[in-house]
PDB file of C-alpha atoms in Angstrom:
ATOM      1  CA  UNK A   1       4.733 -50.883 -60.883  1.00  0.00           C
ATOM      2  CA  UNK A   2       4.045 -52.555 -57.725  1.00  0.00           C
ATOM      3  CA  UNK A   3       7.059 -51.669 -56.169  1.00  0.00           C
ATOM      4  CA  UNK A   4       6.247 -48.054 -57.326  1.00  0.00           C
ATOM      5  CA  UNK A   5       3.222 -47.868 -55.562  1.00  0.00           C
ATOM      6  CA  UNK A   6       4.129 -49.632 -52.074  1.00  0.00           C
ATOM      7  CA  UNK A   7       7.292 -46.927 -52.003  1.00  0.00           C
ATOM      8  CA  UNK A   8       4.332 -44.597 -52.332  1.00  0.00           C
ATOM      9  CA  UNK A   9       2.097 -46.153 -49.899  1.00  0.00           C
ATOM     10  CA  UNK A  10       5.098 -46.512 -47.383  1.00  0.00           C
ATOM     11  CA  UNK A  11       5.803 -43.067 -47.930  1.00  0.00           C
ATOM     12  CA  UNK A  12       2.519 -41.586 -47.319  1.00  0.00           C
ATOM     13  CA  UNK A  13       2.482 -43.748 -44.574  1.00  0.00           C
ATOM     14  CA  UNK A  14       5.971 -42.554 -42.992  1.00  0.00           C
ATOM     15  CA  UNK A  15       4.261 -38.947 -43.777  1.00  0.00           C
ATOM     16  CA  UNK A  16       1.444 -39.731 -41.683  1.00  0.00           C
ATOM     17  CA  UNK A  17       2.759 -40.518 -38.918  1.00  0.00           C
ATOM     18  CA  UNK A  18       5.386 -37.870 -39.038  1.00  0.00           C
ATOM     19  CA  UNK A  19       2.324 -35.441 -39.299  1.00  0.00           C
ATOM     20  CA  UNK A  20       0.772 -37.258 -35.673  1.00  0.00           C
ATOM     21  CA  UNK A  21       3.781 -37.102 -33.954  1.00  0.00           C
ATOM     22  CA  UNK A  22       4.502 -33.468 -34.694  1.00  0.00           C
ATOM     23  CA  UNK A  23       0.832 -32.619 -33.519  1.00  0.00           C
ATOM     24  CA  UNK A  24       1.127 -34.782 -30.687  1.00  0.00           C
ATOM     25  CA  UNK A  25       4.290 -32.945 -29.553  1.00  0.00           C
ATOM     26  CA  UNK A  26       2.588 -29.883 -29.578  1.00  0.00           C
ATOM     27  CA  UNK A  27      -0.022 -30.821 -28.217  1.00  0.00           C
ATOM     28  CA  UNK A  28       2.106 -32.102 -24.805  1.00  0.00           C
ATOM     29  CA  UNK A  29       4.128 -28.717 -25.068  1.00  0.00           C
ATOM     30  CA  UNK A  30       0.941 -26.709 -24.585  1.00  0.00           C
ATOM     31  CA  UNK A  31      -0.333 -28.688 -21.549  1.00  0.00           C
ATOM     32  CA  UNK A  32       2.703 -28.269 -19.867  1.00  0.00           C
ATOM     33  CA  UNK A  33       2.822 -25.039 -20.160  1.00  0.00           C
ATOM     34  CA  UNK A  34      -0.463 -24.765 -19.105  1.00  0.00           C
ATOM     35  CA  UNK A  35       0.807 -26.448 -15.736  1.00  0.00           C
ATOM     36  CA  UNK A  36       3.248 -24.652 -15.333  1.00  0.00           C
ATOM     37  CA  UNK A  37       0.792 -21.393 -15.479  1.00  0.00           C
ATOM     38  CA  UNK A  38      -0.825 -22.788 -12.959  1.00  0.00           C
ATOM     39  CA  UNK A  39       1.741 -23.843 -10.837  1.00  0.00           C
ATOM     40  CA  UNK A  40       3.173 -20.335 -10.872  1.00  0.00           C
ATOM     41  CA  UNK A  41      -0.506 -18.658  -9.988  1.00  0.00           C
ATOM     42  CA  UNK A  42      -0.050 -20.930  -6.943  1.00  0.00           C
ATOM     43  CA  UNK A  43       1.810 -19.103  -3.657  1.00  0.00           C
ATOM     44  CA  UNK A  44       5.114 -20.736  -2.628  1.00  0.00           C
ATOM     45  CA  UNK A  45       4.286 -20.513   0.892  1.00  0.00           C
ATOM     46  CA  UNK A  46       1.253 -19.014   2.629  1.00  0.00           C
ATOM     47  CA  UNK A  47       0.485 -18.482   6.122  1.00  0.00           C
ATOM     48  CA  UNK A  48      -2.558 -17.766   8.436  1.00  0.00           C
ATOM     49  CA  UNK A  49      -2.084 -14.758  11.340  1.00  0.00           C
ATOM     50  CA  UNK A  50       1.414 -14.599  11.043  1.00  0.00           C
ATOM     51  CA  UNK A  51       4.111 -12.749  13.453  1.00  0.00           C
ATOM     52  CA  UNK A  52       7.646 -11.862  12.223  1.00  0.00           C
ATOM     53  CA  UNK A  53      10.072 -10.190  15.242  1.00  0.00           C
ATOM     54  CA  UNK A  54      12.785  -9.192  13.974  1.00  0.00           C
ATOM     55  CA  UNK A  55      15.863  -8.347  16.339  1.00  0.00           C
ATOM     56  CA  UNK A  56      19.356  -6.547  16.792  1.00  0.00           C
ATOM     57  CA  UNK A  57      22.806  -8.420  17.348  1.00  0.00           C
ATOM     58  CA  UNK A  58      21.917  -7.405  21.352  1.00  0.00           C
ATOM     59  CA  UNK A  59      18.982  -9.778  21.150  1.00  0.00           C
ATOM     60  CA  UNK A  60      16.642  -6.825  21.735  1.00  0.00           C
ATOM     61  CA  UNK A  61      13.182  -6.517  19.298  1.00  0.00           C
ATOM     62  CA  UNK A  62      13.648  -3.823  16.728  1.00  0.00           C
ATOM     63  CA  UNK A  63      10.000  -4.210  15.078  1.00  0.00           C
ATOM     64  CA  UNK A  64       7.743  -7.062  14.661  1.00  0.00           C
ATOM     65  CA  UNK A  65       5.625  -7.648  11.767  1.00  0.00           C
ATOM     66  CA  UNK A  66       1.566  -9.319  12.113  1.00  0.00           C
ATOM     67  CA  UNK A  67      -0.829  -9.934   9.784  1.00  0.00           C
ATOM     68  CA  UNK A  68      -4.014 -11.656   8.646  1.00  0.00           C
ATOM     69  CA  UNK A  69      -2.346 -13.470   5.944  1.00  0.00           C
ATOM     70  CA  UNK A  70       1.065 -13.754   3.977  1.00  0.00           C
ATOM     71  CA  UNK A  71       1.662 -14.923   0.512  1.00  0.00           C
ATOM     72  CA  UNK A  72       4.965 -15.848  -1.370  1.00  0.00           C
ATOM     73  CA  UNK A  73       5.265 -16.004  -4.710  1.00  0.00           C
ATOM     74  CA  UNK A  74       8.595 -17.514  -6.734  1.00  0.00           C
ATOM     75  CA  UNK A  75       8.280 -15.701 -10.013  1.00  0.00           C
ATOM     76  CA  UNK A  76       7.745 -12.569  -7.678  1.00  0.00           C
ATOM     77  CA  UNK A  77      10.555 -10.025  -5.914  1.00  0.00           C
ATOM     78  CA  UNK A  78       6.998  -9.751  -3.859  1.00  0.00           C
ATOM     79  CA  UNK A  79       5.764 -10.787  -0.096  1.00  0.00           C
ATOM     80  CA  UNK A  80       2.223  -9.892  -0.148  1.00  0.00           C
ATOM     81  CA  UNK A  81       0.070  -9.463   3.170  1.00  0.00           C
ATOM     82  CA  UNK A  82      -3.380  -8.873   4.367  1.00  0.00           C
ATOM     83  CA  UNK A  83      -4.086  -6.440   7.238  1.00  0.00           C
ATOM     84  CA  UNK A  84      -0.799  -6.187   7.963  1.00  0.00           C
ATOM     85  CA  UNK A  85       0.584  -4.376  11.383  1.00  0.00           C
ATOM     86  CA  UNK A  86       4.570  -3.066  11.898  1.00  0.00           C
ATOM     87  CA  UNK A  87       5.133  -1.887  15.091  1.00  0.00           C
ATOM     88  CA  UNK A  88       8.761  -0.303  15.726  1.00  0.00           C
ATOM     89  CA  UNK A  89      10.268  -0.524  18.888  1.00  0.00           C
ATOM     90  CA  UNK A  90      13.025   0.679  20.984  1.00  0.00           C
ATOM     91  CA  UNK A  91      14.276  -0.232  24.699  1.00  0.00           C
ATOM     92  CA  UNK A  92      12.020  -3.096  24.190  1.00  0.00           C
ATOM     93  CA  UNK A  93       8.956  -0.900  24.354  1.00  0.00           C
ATOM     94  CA  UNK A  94       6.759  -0.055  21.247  1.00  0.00           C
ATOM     95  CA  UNK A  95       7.078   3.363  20.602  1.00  0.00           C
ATOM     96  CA  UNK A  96       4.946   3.567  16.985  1.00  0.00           C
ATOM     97  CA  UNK A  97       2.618   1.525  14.832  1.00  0.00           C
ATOM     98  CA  UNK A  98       1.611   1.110  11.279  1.00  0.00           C
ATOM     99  CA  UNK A  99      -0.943  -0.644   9.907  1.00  0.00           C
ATOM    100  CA  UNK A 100      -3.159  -0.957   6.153  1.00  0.00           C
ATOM    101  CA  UNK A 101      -5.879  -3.310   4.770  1.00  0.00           C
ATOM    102  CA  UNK A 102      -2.830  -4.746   1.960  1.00  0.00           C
ATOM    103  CA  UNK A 103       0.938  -4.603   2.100  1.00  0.00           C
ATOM    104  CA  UNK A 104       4.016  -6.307   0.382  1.00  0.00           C
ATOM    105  CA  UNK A 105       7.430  -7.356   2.010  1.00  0.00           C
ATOM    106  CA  UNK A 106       9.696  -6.302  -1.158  1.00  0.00           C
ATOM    107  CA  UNK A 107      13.421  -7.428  -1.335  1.00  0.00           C
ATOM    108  CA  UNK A 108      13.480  -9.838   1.260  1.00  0.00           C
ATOM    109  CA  UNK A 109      12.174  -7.186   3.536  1.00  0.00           C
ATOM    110  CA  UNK A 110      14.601  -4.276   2.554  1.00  0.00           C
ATOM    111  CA  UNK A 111      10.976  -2.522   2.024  1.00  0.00           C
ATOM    112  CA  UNK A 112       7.922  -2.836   3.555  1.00  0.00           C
ATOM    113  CA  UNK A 113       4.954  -1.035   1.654  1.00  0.00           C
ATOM    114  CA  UNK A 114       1.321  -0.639   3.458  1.00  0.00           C
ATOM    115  CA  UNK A 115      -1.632   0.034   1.361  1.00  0.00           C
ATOM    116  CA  UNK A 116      -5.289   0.733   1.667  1.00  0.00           C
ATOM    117  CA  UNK A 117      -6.148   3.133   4.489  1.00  0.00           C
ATOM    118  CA  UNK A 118      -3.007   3.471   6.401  1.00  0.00           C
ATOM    119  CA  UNK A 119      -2.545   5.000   9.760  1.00  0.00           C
ATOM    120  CA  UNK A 120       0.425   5.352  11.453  1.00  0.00           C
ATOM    121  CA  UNK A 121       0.297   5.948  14.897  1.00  0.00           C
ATOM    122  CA  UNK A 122       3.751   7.725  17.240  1.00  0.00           C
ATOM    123  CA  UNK A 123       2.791   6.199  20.753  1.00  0.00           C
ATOM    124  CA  UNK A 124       2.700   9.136  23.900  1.00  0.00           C
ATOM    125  CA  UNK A 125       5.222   8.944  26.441  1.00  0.00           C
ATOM    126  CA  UNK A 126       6.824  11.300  28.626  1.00  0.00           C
ATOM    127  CA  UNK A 127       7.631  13.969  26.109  1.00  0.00           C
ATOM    128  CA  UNK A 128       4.720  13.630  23.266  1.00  0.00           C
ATOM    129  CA  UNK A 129       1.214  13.276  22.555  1.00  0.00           C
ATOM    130  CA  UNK A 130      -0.032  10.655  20.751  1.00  0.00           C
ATOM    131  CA  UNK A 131       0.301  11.640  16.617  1.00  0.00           C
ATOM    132  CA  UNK A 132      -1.659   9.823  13.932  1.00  0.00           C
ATOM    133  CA  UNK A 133      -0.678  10.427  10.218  1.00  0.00           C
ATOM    134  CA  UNK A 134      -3.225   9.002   7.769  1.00  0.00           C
ATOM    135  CA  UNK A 135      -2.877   8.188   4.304  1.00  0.00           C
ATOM    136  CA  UNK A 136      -3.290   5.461   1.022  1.00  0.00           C
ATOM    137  CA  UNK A 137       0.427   4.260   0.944  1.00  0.00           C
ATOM    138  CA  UNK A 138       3.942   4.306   3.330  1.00  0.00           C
ATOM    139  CA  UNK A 139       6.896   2.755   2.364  1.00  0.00           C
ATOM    140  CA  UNK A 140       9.486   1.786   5.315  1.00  0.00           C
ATOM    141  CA  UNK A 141      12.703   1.106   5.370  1.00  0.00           C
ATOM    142  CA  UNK A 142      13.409  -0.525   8.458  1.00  0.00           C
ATOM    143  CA  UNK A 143      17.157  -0.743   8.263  1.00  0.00           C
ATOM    144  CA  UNK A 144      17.245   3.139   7.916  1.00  0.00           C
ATOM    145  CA  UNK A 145      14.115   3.951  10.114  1.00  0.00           C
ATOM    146  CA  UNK A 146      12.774   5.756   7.565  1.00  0.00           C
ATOM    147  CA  UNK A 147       9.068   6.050   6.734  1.00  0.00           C
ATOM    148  CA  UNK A 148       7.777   7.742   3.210  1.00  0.00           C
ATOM    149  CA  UNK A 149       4.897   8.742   1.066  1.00  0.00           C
ATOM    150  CA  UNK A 150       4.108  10.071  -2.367  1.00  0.00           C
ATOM    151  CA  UNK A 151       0.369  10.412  -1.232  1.00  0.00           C
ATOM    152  CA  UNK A 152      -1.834  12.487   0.885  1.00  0.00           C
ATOM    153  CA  UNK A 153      -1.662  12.694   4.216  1.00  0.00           C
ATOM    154  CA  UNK A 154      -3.631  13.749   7.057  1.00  0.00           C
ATOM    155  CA  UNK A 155      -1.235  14.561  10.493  1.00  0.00           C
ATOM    156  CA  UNK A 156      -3.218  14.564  13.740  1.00  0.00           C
ATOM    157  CA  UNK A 157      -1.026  15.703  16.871  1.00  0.00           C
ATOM    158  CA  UNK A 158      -2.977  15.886  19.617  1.00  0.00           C
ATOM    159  CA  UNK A 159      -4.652  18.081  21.222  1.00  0.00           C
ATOM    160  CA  UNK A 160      -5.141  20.695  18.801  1.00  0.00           C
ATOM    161  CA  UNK A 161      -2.869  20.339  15.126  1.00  0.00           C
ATOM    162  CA  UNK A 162      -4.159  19.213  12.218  1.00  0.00           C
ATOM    163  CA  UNK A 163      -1.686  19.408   8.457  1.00  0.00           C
ATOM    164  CA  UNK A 164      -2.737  18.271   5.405  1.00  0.00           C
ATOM    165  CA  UNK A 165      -0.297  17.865   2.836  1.00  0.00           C
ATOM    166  CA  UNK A 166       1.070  15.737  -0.126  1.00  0.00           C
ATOM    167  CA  UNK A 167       4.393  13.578  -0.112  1.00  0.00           C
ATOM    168  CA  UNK A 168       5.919  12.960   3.331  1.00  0.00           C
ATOM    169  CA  UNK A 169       9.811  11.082   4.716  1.00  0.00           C
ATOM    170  CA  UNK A 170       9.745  10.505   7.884  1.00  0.00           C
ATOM    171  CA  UNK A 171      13.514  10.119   9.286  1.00  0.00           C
ATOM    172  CA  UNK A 172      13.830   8.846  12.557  1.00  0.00           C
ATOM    173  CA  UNK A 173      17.517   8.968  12.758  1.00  0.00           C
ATOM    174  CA  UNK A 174      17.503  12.375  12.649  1.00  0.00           C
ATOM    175  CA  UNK A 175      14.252  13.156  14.203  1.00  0.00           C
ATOM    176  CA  UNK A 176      12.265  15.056  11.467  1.00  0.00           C
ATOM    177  CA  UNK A 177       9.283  14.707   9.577  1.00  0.00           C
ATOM    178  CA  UNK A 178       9.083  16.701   6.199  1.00  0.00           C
ATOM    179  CA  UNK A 179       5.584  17.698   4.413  1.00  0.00           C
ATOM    180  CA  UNK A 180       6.714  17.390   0.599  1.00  0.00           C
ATOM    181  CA  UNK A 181       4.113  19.771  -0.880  1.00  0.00           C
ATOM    182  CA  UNK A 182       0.515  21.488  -0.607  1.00  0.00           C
ATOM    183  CA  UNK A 183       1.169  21.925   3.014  1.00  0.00           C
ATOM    184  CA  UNK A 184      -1.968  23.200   4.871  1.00  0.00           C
ATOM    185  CA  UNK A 185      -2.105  23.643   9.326  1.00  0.00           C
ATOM    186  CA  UNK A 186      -4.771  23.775  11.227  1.00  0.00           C
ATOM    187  CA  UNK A 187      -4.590  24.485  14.862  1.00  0.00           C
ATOM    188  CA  UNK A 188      -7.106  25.421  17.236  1.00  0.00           C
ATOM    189  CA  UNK A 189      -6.111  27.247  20.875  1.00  0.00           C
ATOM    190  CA  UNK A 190      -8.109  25.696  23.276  1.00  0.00           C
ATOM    191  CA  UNK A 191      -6.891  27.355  25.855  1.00  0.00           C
ATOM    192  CA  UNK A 192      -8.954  30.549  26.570  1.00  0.00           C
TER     193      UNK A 192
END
């Protein structure tokens, strides 16, 4: 009998602590994935008033990249950026700006999207007058020189053209500018 009942006790015993150890596993599982939440809400690499030139194999800037602020994330295909600026360039003169309250560098820069009360702005020179285009979102693609939109936008060409429209691709390969839909001009003769 007492060898019945100290088989029992050990065995309740052996239970017991079988029981703690399982919890206590758990219970470290859960923490560290708790750390690891919050080592993942955490940017890989972050920086202050940042400036990104980027060049061609001549050693000539094709567009540089500025910003307030730029934030890497690991578990994200993401580069995101406050008050971000692009500014293309060619013969190692600017020759048009973008810039948004937000952006994101996407693909290791294979896209750059601006955000939040974009303008884009063709610098005059010999030929042209200064044109703004103003919308919520562009996407570039600097490798093409191509600049698009789903959104509104608002085209100002100075002195006197105003279009309205929705959707817009910009290509500056070939030189053109396309209005996608709704397409609405305003222009005003000044001359009298």
């Amino acid at each position: 009998m007492d060898n019945k009942l100290s088989s029992i006790f050990a065995l309740i015993f052996i239970l017991f602590i079988a029981l703690i150890s399982f919890w206590l596993n758990q219970e470290v599982k859960k923490e560290l994935l708790e750390d690891e939440k919050n080592l993942n809400n955490a940017a890989d690499f972050y920086l202050n008033n940042f400036t990104s030139k980027h060049m061609n194999e001549g050693g000539t800037i094709k567009y540089i990249i500025t910003g307030k602020e730029m934030k890497n994330y690991k578990y994200s295909e993401k580069t995101l950026l406050l008050k971000p600026k692009f500014v293309k360039y060619e013969n190692n003169k600017p020759i048009s700006n973008i810039s948004g309250e937000t952006g994101e560098i996407i693909n290791q820069g294979d896209e750059i999207v601006m955000k939040e009360n974009v303008i884009l702005n063709r610098l005059p020179n010999n030929s042209k007058k200064l044109m703004s285009l103003y919308t919520y979102q562009l996407n570039i693609i600097p490798t093409e020189d191509i600049v698009f939109s789903k959104k509104a936008v608002k085209i100002i060409q100075e002195p006197n053209i105003e279009i309205d429209g929705i959707g817009m691709k910009y290509d500056r390969k070939e030189n053109t500018i396309k209005l996608l839909s709704n397409v609405k001009v305003h222009y005003e003769n000044t001359q009298n």
